Coordinates of C-alpha atoms and ligand atoms in Angstrom, one line a residue:
X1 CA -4.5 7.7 -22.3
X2 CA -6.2 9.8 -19.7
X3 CA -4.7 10.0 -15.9
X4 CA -6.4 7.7 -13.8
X5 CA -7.4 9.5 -10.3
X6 CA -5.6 7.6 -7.6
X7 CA -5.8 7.8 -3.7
X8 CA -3.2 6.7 -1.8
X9 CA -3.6 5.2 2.2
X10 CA -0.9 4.7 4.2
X11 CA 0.8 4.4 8.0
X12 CA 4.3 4.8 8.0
X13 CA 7.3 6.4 6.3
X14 CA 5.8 6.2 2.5
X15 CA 8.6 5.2 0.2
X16 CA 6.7 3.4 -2.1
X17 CA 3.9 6.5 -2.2
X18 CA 7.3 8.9 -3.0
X19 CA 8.3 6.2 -5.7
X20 CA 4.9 6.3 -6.7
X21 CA 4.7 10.6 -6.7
X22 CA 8.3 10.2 -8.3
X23 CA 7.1 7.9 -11.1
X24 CA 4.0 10.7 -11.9
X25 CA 6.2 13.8 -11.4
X26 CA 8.3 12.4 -14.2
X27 CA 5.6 11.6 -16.8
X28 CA 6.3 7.8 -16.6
X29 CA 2.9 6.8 -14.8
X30 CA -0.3 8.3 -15.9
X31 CA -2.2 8.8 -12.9
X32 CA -2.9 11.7 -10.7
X33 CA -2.5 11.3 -7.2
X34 CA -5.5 13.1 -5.8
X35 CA -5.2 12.3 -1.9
X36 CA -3.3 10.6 0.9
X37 CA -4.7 9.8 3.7
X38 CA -3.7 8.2 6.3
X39 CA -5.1 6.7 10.3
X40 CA -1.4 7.6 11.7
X41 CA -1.4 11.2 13.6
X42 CA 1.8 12.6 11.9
X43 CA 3.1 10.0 10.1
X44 CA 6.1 10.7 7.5
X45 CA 3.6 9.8 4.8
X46 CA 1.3 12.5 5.5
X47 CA 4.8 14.5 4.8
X48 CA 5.6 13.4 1.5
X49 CA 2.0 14.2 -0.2
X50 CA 2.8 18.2 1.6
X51 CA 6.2 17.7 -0.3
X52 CA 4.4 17.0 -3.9
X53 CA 1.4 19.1 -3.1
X54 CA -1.0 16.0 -2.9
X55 CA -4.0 17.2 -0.6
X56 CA -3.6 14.8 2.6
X57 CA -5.2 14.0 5.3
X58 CA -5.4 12.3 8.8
X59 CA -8.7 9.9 9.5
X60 CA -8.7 9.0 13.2
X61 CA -9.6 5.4 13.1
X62 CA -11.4 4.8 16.4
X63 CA -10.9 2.6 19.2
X64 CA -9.7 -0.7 17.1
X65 CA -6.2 -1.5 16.5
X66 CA -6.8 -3.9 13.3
X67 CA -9.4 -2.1 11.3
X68 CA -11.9 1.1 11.2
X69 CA -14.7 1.6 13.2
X70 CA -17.6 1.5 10.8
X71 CA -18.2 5.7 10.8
X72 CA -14.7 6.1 10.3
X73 CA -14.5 3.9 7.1
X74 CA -17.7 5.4 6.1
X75 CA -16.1 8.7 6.3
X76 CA -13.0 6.8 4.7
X77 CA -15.3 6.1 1.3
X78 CA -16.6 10.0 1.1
X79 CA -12.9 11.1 1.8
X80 CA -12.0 9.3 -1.7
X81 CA -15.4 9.9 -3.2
X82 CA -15.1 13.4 -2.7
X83 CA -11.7 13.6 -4.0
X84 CA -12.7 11.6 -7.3
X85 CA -10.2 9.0 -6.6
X86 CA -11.2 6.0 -9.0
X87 CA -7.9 3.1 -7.7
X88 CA -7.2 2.9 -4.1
X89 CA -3.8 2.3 -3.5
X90 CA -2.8 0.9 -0.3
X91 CA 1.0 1.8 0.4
X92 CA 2.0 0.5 3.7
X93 CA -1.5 1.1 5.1
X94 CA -1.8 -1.3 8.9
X95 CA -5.5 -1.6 8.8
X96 CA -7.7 -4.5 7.2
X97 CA -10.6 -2.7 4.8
X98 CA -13.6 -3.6 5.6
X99 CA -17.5 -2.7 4.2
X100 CA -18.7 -0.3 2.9
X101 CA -14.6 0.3 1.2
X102 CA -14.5 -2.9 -0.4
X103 CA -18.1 -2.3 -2.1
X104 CA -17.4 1.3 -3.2
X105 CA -14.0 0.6 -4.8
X106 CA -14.5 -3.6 -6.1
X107 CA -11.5 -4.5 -7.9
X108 CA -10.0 -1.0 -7.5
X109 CA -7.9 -1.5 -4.4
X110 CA -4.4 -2.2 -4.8
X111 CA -2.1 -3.5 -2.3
X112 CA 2.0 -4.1 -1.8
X113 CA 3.1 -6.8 0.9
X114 CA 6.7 -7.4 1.5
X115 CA 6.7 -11.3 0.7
X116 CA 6.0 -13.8 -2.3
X117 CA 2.3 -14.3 -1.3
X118 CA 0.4 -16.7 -0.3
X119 CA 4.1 -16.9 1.8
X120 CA 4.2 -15.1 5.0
X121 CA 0.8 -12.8 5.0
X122 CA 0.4 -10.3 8.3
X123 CA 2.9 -8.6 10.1
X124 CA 6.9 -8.2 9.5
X125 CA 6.8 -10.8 6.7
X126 CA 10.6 -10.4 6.2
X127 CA 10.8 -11.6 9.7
X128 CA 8.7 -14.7 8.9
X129 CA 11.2 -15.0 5.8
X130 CA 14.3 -14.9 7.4
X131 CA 12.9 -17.4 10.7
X132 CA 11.5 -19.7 7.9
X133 CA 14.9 -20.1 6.4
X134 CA 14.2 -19.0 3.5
X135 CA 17.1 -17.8 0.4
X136 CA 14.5 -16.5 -1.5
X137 CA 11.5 -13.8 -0.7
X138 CA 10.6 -10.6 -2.4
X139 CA 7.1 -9.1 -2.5
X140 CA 3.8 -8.9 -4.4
X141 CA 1.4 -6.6 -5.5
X142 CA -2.3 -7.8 -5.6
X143 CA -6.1 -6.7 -5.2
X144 CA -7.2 -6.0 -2.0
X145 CA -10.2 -8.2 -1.0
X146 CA -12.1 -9.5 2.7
X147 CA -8.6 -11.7 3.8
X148 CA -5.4 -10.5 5.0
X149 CA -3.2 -9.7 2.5
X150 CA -5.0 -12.0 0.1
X151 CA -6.4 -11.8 -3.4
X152 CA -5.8 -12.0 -6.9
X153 CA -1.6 -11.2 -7.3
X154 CA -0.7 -8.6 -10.1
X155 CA 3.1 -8.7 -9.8
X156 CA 6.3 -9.8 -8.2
X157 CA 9.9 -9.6 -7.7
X158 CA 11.7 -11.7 -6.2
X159 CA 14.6 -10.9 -4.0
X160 CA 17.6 -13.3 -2.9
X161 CA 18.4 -13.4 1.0
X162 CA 21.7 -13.0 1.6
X163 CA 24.4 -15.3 4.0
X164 CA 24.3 -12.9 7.6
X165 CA 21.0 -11.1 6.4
X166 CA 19.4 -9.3 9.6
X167 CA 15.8 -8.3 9.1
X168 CA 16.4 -4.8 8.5
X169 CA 19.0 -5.5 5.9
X170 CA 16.6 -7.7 4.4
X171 CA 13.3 -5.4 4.6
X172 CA 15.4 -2.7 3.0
X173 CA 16.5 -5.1 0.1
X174 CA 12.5 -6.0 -0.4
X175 CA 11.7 -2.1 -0.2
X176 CA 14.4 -1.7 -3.3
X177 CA 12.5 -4.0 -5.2
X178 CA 8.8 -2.7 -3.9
X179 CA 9.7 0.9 -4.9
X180 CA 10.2 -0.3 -9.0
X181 CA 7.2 -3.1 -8.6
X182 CA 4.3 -0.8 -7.5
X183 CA 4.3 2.2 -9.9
X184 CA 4.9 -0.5 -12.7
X185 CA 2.0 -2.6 -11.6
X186 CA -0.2 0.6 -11.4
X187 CA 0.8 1.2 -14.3
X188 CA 0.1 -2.5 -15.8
X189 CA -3.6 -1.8 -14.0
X190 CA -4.3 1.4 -16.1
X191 CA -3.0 0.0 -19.4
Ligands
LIG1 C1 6.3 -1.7 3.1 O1 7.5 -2.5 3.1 C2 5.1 -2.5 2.7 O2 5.3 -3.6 1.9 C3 4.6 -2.9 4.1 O3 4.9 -1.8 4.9 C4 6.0 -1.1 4.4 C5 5.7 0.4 4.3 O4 6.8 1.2 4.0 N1 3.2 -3.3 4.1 C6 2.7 -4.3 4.7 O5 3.4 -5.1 5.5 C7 1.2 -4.6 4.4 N2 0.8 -5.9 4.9 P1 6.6 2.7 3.4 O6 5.6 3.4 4.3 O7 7.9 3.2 3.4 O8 6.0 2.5 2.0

């Protein structure tokens, strides 16, 4: 099976895009991470493509808070053109796609969300868990489309919240389980 070009955007640390890197490095996803780019100055992610020699880079996203301005996302689509990146894979990436990504990459874009969706979409969902009283959460893989993390669901894990749970103890449980669901589900999506 030949390596499927990936490109991987992100905002924060990037666990899952090292379990992701991991997974490749050891021969047990077949894709090749091509770029990582990310709209965070600095951000930890942008560090762990330099540690697997992934070309990276940082996309200043213009004056919105939720989302690209339109030049930056159209620099966004030649960014992943250029690098022959053929999935998107969103790894903790804060900003909602908009055109022209969703119509250069339809049914390519991959995202993980730290709950059992249609539960809890938007921000700090293990929050929203833990204030809804829930015992059970986990998180989901699915394809990205218009909606907040919304659209067709690929895979997920549940994970059990435990008496005396905080939210960090929690979030770290869920990022346990997102680190084994996402390269798998890749995986499943190149198969
Ligand atoms: C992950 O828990 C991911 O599910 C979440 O951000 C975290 C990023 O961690 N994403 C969302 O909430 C998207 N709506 P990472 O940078 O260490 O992978």
């Amino acid at each position: 099976m030949a390596a499927i070009g990936i490109g991987i955007l992100g905002s924060g640390a990037g666990s899952n895009c090292r379990a992701i890197l991991e997974r490749i490095r050891d021969g047990t996803l077949c894709a090749e991470a091509r770029v990582v780019i990310s709209d965070v100055f600095d951000a930890g992610i942008l560090h762990v493509a330099q540690e697997f020699g992934v070309p990276n880079a940082y996309l200043p996203p213009g004056k919105y808070r939720t989302r690209f301005e339109q030049e930056a996302e159209f620099l966004l689509v030649q960014m992943l053109h250029e690098a022959a990146v053929e999935l998107v894979v969103l790894a903790g990436f804060m900003r909602v796609l908009k055109q022209p990504m969703l119509a250069a990459f339809p049914h390519r874009i991959l995202n993980i969300h730290p709950s059992l969706l249609p539960k809890f979409p938007g921000l700090e969902a293990w929050k929203q868990a833990l204030t809804a009283g829930e015992t059970v959460t986990g998180c989901t893989v699915h394809y990205v489309d218009a909606a907040v993390d919304h659209g067709e669901i690929i895979a997920q894990r549940q994970v059990p919240v435990i008496p005396n749970d905080t939210s960090e103890t929690l979030h770290a449980r869920i990022q346990v389980a997102e680190r084994e669901l996402y390269p798998d589900a890749i995986r499943q999506f190149c198969e």
